[in-house]
Structures are given as C-alpha cells and as structure tokens.
Short mmCIF file of C-alpha atoms and ligand atoms in Angstrom, two decimals:
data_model
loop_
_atom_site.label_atom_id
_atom_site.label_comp_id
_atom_site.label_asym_id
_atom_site.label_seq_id
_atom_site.Cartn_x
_atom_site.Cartn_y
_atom_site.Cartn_z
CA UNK A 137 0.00 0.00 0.00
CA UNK A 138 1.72 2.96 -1.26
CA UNK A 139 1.64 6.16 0.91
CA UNK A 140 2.08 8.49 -1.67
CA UNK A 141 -0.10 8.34 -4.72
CA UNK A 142 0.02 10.03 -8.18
CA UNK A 143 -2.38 11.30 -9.83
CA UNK A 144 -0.83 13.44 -12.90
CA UNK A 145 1.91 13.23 -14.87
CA UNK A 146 2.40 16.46 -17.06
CA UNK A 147 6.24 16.73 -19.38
CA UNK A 148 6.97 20.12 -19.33
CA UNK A 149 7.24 22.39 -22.89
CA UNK A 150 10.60 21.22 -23.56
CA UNK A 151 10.16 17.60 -22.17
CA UNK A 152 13.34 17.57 -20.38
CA UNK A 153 11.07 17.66 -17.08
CA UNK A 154 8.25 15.95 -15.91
CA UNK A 155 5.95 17.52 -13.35
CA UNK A 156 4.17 15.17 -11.15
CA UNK A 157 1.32 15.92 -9.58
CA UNK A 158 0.25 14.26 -6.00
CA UNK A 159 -2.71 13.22 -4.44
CA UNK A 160 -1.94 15.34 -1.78
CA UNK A 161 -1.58 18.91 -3.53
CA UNK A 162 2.20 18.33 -3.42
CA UNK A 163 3.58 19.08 -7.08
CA UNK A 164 7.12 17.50 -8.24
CA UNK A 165 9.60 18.52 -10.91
CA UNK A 166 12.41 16.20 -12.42
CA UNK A 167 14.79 16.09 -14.92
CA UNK A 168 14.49 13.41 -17.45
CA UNK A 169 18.15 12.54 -16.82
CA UNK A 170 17.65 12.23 -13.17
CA UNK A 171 14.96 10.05 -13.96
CA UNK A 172 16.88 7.93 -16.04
CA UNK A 173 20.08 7.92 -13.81
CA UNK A 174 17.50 6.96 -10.90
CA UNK A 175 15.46 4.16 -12.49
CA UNK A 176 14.25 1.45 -10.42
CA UNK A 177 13.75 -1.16 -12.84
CA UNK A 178 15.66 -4.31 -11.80
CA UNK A 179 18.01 -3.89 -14.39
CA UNK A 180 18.98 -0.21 -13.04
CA UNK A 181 18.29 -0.93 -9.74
CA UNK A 182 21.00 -1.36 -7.19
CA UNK A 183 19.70 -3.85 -5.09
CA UNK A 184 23.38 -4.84 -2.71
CA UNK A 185 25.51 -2.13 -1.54
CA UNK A 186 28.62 -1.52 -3.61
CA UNK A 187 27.05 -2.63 -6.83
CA UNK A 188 27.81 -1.39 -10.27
CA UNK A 189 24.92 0.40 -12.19
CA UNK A 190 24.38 0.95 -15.78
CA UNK A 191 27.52 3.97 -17.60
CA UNK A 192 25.76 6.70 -17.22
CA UNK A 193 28.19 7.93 -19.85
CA UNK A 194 26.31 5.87 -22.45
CA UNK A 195 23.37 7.40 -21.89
CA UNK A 196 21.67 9.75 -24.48
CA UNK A 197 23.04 13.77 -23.88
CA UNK A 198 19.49 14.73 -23.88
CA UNK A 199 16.49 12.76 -23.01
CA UNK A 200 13.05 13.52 -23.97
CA UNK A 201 9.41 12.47 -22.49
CA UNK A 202 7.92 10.64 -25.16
CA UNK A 203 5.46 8.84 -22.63
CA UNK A 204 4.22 8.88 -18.93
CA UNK A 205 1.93 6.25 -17.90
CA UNK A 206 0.58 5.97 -14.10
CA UNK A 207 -0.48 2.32 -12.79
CA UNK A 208 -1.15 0.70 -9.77
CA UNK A 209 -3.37 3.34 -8.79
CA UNK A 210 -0.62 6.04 -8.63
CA UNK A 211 2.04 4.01 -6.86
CA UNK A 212 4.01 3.50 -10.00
CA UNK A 213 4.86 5.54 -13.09
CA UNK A 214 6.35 4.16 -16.46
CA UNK A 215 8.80 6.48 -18.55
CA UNK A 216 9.76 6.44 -22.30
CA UNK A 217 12.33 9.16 -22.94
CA UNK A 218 13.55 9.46 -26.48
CA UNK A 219 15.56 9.17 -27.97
CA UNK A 220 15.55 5.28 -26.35
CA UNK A 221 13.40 3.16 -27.62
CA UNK A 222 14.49 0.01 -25.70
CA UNK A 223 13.90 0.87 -22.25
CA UNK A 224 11.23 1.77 -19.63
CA UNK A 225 12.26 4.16 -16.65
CA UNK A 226 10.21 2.98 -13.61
CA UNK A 227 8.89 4.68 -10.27
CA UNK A 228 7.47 3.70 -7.69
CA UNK A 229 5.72 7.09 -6.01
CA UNK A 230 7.01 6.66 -2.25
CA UNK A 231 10.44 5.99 -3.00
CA UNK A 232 10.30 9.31 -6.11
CA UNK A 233 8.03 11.08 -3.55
CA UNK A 234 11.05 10.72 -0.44
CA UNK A 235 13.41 11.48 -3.42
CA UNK A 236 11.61 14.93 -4.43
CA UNK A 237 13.80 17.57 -4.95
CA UNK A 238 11.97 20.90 -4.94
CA UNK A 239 13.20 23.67 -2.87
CA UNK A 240 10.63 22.81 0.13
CA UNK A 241 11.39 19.31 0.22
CA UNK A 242 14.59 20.32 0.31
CA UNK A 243 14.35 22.20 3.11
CA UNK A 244 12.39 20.17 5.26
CA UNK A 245 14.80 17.56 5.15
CA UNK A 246 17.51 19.72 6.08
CA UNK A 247 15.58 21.46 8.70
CA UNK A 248 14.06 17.92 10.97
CA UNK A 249 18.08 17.36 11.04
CA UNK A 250 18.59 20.99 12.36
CA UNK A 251 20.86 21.42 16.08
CA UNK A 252 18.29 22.73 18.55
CA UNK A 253 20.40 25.09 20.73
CA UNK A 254 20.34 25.16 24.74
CA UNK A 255 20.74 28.13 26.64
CA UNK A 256 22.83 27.10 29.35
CA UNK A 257 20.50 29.70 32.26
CA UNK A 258 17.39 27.72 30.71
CA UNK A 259 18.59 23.95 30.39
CA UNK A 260 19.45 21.69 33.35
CA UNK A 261 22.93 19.97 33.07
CA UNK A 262 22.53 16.72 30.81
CA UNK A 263 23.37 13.75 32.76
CA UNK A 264 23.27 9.91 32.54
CA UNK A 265 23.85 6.93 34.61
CA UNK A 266 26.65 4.04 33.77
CA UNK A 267 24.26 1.45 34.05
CA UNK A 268 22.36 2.70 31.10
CA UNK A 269 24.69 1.26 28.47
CA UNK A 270 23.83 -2.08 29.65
CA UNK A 271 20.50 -1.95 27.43
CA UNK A 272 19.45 -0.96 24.18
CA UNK A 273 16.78 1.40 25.65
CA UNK A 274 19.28 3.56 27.94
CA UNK A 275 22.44 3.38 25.44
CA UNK A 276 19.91 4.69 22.71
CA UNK A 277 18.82 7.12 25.30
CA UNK A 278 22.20 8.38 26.49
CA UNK A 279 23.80 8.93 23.05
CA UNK A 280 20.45 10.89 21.92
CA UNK A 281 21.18 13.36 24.80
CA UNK A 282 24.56 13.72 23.24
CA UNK A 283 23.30 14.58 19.68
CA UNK A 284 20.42 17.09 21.16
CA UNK A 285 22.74 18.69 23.68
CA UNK A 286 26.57 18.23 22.49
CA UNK A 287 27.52 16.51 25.51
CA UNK A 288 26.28 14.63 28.37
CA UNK A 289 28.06 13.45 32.25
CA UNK A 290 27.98 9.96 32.58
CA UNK A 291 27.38 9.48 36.56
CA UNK A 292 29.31 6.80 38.17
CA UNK A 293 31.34 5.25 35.45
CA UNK A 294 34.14 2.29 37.92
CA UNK A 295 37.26 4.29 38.44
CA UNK A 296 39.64 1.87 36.88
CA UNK A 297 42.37 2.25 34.54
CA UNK A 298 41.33 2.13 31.14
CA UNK A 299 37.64 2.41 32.46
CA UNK A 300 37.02 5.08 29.65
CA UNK A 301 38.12 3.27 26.79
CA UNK A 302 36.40 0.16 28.12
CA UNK A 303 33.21 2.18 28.08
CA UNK A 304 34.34 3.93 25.01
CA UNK A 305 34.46 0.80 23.14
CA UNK A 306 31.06 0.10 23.96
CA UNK A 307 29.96 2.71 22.67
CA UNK A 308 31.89 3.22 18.81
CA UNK A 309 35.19 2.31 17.96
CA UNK A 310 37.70 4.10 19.00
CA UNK A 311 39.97 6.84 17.36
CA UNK A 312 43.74 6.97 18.12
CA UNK A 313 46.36 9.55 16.77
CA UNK A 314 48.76 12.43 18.13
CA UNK A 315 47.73 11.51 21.30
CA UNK A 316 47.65 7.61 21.04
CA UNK A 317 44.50 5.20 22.06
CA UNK A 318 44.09 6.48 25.62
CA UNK A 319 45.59 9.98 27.84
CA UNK A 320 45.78 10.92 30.74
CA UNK A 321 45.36 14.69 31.40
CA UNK A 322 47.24 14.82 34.79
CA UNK A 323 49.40 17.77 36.30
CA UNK A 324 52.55 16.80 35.37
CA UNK A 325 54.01 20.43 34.88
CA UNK A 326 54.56 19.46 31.28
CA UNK A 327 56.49 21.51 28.97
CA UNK A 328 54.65 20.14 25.94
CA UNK A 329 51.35 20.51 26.30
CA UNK A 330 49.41 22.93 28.71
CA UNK A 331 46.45 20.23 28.95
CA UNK A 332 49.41 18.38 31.27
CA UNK A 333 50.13 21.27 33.39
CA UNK A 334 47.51 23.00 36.12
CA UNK A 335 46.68 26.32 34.16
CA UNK A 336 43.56 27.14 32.63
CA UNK A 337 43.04 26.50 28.86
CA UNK A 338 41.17 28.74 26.70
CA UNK A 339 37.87 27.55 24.54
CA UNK A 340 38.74 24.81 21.99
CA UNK A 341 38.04 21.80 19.63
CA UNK A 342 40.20 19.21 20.23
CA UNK A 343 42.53 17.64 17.29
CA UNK A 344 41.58 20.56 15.06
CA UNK A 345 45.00 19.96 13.33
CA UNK A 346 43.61 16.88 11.36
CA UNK A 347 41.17 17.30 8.56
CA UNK A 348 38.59 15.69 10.76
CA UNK A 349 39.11 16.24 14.28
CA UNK A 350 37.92 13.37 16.25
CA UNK A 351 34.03 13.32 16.74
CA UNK A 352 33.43 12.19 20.07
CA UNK A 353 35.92 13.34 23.21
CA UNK A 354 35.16 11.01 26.53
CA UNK A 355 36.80 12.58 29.35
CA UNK A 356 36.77 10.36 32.84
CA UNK A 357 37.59 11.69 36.11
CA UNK A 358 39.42 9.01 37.51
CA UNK A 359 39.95 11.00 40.39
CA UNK A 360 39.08 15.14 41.28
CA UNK A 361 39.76 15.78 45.48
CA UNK A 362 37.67 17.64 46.77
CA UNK A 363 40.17 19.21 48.15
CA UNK A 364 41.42 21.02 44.85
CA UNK A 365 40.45 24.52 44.16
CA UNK A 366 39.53 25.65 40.87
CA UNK A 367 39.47 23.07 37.75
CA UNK A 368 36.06 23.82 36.22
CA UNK A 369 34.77 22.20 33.24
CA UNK A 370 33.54 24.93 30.75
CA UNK A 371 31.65 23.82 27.28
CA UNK A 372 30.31 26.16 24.70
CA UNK A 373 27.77 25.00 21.99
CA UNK A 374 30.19 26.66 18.76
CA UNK A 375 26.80 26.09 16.34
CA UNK A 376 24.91 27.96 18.50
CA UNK A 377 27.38 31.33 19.02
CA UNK A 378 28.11 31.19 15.32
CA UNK A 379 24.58 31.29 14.50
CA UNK A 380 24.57 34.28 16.75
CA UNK A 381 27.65 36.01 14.96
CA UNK A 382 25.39 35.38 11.83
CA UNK A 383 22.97 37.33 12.79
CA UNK A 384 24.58 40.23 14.26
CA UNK A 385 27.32 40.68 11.90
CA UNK A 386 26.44 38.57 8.86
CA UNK A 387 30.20 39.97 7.24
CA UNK A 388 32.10 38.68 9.91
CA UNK A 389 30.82 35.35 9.45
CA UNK A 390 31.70 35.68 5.68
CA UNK A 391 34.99 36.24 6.60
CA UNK A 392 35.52 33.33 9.28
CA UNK A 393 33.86 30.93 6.52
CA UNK A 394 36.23 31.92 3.76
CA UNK A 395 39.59 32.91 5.30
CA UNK A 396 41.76 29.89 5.98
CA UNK A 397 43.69 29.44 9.27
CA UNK A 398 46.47 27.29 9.94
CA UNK A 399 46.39 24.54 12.35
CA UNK A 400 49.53 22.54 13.71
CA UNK A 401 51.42 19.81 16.13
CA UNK A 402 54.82 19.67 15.01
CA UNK A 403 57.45 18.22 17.68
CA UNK A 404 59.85 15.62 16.38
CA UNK A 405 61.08 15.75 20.23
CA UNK A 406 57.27 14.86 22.08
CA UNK A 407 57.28 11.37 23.81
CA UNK A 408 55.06 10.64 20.32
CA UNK A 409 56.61 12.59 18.00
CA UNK A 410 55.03 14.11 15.13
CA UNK A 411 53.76 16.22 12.30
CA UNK A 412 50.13 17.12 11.47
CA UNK A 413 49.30 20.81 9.71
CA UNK A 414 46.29 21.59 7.74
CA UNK A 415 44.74 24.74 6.53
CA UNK A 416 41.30 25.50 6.66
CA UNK A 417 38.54 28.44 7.66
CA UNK A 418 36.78 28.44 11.29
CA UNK A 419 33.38 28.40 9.87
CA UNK A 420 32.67 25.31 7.34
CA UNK A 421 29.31 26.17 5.14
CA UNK A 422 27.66 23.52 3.05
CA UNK A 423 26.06 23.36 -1.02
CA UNK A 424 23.11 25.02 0.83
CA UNK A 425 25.32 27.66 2.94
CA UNK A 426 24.19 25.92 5.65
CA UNK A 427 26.40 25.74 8.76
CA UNK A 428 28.30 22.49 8.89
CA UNK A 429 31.30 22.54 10.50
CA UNK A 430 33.85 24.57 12.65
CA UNK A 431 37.43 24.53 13.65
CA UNK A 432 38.31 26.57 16.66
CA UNK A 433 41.70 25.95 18.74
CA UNK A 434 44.02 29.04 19.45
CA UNK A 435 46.43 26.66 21.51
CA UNK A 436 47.22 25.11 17.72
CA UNK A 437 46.87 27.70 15.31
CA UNK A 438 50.09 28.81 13.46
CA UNK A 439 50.97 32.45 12.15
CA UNK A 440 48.09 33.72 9.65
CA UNK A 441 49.50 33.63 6.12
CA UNK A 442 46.56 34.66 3.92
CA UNK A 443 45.75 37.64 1.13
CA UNK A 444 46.82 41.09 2.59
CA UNK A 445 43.23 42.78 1.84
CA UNK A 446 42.30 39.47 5.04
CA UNK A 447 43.79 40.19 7.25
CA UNK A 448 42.60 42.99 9.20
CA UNK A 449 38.35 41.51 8.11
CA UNK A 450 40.18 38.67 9.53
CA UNK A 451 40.84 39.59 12.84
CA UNK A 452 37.64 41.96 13.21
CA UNK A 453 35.85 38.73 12.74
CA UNK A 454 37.50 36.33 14.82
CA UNK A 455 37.24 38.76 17.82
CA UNK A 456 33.79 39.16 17.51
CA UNK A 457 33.49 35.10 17.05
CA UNK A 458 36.04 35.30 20.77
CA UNK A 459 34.04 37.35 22.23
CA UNK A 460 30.34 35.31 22.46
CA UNK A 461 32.45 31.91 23.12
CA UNK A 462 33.88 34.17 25.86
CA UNK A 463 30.71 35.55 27.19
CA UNK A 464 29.18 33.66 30.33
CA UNK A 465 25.90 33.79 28.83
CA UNK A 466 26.72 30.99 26.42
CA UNK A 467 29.02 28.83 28.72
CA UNK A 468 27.72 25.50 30.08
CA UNK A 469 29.84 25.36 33.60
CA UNK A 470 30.13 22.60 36.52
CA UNK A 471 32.60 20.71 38.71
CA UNK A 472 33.27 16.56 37.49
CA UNK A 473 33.15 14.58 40.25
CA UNK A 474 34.97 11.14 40.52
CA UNK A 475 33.46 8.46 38.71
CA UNK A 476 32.02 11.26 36.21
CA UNK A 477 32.50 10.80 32.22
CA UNK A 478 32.09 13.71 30.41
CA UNK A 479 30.76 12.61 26.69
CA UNK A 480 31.57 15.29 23.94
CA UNK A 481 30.39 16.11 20.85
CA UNK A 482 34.23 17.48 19.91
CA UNK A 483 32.23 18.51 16.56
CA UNK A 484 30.08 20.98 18.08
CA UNK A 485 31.10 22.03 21.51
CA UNK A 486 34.44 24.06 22.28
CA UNK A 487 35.57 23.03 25.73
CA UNK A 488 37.64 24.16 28.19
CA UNK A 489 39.10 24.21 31.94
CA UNK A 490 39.45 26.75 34.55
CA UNK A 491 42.90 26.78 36.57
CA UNK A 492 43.29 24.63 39.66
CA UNK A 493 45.26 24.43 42.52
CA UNK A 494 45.83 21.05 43.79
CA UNK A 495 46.23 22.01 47.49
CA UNK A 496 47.93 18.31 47.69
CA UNK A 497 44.99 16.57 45.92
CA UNK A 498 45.03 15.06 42.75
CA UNK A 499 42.53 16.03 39.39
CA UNK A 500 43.21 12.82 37.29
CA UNK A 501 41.33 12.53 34.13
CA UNK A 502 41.34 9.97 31.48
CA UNK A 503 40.78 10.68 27.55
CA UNK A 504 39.60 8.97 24.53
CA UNK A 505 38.16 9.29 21.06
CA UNK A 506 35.26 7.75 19.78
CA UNK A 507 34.02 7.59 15.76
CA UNK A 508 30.76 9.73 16.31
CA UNK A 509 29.45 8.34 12.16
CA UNK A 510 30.04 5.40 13.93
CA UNK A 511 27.96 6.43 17.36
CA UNK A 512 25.39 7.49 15.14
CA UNK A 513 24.82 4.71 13.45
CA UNK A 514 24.31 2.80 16.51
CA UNK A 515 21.86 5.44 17.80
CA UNK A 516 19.81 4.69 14.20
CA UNK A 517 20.33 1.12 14.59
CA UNK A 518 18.88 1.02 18.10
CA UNK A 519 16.38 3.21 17.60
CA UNK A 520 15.02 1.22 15.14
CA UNK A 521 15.14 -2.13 16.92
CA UNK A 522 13.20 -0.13 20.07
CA UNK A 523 10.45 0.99 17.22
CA UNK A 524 11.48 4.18 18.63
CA UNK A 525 12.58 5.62 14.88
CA UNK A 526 14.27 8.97 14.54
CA UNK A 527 15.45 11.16 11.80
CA UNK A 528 19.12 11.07 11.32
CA UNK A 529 20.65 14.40 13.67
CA UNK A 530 22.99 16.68 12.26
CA UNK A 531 26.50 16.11 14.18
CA UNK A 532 29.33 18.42 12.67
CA UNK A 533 30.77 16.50 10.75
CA UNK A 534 30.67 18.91 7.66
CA UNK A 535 27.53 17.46 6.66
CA UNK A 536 23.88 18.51 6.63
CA UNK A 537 23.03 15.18 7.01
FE1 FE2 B 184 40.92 19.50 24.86
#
C-alpha cells in the first residue's frame, strides 16, 4: 500500500522535465536525466551495496518524455524518454516522492536534522547513569542526549584504569592519533602541552590539526579531590554562538567561513613525535550555505599567512566570534566529580578548563576518542530495533546530514 499516490503526470514544454502531480496537492519537478540515472527497474536498480549500475556515460546527452503512464493506482509511473526506444524508466511514487527535490522538500529535510540550541540559564545539566549502556533502551537514550545537547556526564562510570576506553568501546570504535588510544590529562608540569600542566586553557576543539578532528571526546575523572580549588569544566555550543555572529554581523561570518587558518602539532622531540598541519577556515558552510562545520583551537593555530586585503576583516571577525564563546551567557559550567564521564560532541562544543590548585589533591582525568558516524549509526540502529525511529541528527561533521 503505497503512501504516496500520483495522480498526474504532465512533461513540461521542452520535455526535459516531468511535473508530477500528487494526491496530496504536493507538485514534483524532475529532470528526465535524473529520472533515467535513478530508475528502479531491476536492471537499473541497485539492489546490494557496492554494486555497479548501468555507464551513465552511455546514456543519451538529452532525453526527452515521449510517454508517462501511471499504474497501480498512482504508486508507480512508467517512462519512455527518447531518444531510447528500448527501455522503460520505472517509479514507484514513495520511494520518487522521499526522493523529491523541490526547494521545500529540500528544506524540510535539512531542517528535521537541524541542532536545537540550549541556553545554558534555561537547560538543566545533561546527565546519565553508567548502568544505562547495559541496554538498548538507555544506550539509545544516552547517546540521543549527546546529539540534542553536544555533551552529556555519565554518573558513576568504575574508576579503573582504562575504564574510559572500556566504556568507550562500547559505545563506537575508538579513534587513536597524536595523542595515542588512551591519555591521561594529569598535572605533570609538562612543557609540551598545557592540557598536562595546572593552568587554565582557553575555549577549543580538540585535534583541530587533522582534517577531521575526532568526533566524540570522553573525558573520565578518575579522580578530582575535593580538596582542589579551581578546575572547572567549561563547554560552549560553537553552532549555536556562530549562529549568533550570523545574525549580528552577517560579514564577519563571511569572513571566518572563507579565510583559511592554519592549524599545527609539530614536535619531532614529544614522547610521540610528530607532524600534522592543515589549513582551513573556522566556519565550514555547506552546497546550501548551511552551517556544517567549525574549527576553533588558538592553543594550535600557526601564524596567519593569507591575502593582505584578510587580514585585518580577519581579525575583526574572529574577535567578535572570541568574544560570544567568551561571554558567560553561552558557557555551560560545573565541577566533574569522581566516577564522572564527560561525553563530547568534539564537533560541536568548544571546551575548556578553569585553573586549579591542587592544594595536595590530585585532578586525574582519562581521555579517549570515539568515531561519532560510527555512534550514530548505533543510535539509528537502536532506535530502530526499540520501534522508537528517529530522523538522522545533524553532528558536525561537515555534513547537513
Ligand atoms: Fe581538549
């Protein structure tokens, strides 16, 4: 029983489209050539992943409607388009109806994906319990609140060694590089990275040096005395303050999503030595200039080499950008306890940490990256198995969908 049914099919003057008309009042309009490329005949048809269709390169350059027949009481639609004379384009109307193209369909499927922001005076802080990932119901739970909020504390997680990529690995496999599988962000007074020393560190993404920065940033508190002053965790939702920055300076925003900065780790001396440098802008926008994307991390950007007329928009713009990340207003605060797992959405939320003093106590936390296509997934996949379907969120990963 189709869902969708049609009930006209009209080639337009030039027969290069055909508009389809709906039961519903909706009206469609495609291209004979995306018709043809999307056939579902069971020749055409891909039917296993990975499968070779027909060359779309031996295809006619221009395809005409020479006939449009409706069956099955609108759920399918035969095509001839000349200049073929050999084969009939198929559709069946829910799949070409969930295919339609037109500038509202269009947006509606990019807008049910859409971040909904939290104001961090108006939400409560997200939180979970441990126990949930041992079912379906309260691991599908727990990783929703990460993709609707950007991050979530996991309560009570066993403060072991290697707890949080034990958990981590229950969750999505896990992502290794400059860092290696698993850190620990200790006080050690390092001299090579200020995460291993006691200061404060300003608002960042994590791994912004790579093209993709790791997706998902679990950071366990293996152990945070009470008796330690200071130490804050500090998140910021980066979608959210650019969409602000968008509206109140819509040429800043240009800027940031056009002018390329330079991200780096470079030390052939570090216990892992390395070299990772890339060069891209702080705002990514998408086909439909839709925000997709962001790299923020002062503590790794390198000198700004760009056009001269940049540079000055340049810095106008990323002060501005600075200044709402910096701005209490849009700053999620609190205090980890030990056992707590902070859960990240390193894609959407700049983080950061207030300066402690360790008044002979010890703040002790353990990192890992997860694959967050990968935590999706399983949030889709369990959904479905609960019957509790949802559509697809938006994550950061550059993608609208
Ligand atoms: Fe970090």
């Amino acid at each position: 029983m189709s869902k969708f049914k049609v009930t006209e099919v009209r080639p337009s003057r030039c027969k290069n489209i055909a508009e389809v008309f709906w039961e519903d009042g909706h009206v469609s309009s495609f291209h004979t050539i995306w018709l043809r490329c999307n056939c579902r005949c069971s020749v055409c048809c891909r039917t296993i992943v990975g499968q070779a269709l027909g060359e779309r390169s031996k295809l006619p350059c221009q395809l005409l409607v020479s006939e449009a027949t409706i069956h099955d009481e609108g759920a399918k639609i035969n095509f001839k388009f000349a200049p073929e004379t050999d084969h009939v384009t198929v559709m069946t109307s829910d799949w070409l109806r969930s295919a339609c193209y037109c500038d509202a369909c269009i947006s509606g499927m990019l807008d049910e994906r859409e971040m909904k922001f939290h104001l961090p005076s108006e939400s409560q802080l997200p939180v979970a319990e441990y126990e949930q990932l041992d079912t379906d119901k309260g691991m599908f739970e727990l990783i929703g609140t990460v993709f609707d909020r950007g991050f979530v504390v996991v309560e009570n997680v066993p403060r072991e060694d290697g707890s949080v990529v034990k958990t981590g690995k229950r969750m999505a496999p896990l992502i290794g590089g400059v860092c290696g599988e698993k850190f620990d962000v200790v006080d050690v007074q390092s001299t090579e990275h200020a995460a291993y020393t006691s200061s404060g560190l300003p608002f960042h993404a994590d791994q912004c040096i790579y093209e993709a920065p790791e997706g998902i940033l679990l950071l366990h508190a293996l152990r945070f005395d009470d008796v330690v002053e200071g130490g804050n965790s500090l998140l910021v939702d980066m979608f959210h303050v650019i969409d602000i920055l968008r509206k109140q300076s819509p040429d800043d925003f240009r800027v940031l999503s056009r002018v390329p900065v330079t991200f780096s780790t470079i030390d052939y001396n570090a216990q892992l030595p390395g070299h990772v440098i890339t060069r891209k802008p702080i705002i990514s926008l998408d086909y439909d200039d839709k925000v997709v994307g962001f790299n923020w991390s002062p503590g790794t950007e390198d000198a700004l080499r760009v056009h001269e007329d940049d540079v000055e928009p340049f810095y106008k713009a990323y002060m501005r950008l600075e200044k709402l990340i910096n701005d209490p207003k849009n700053q999620f605060k609190f205090r980890l306890r030990s056992g707590d797992m902070l859960c990240i959405n390193n894609r959407r939320m700049v983080h950061s940490r207030e300066g402690f003093k360790r008044n002979g106590g010890v703040r002790h936390m353990q990192a890992c990256y997860l694959n967050i296509e990968d935590l999706r997934s399983k949030y889709m996949v369990l959904g479905r198995k609960l019957n509790r379907p949802v559509v697809a969120p938006k994550i950061g990963n550059c993608s609208s969908i």
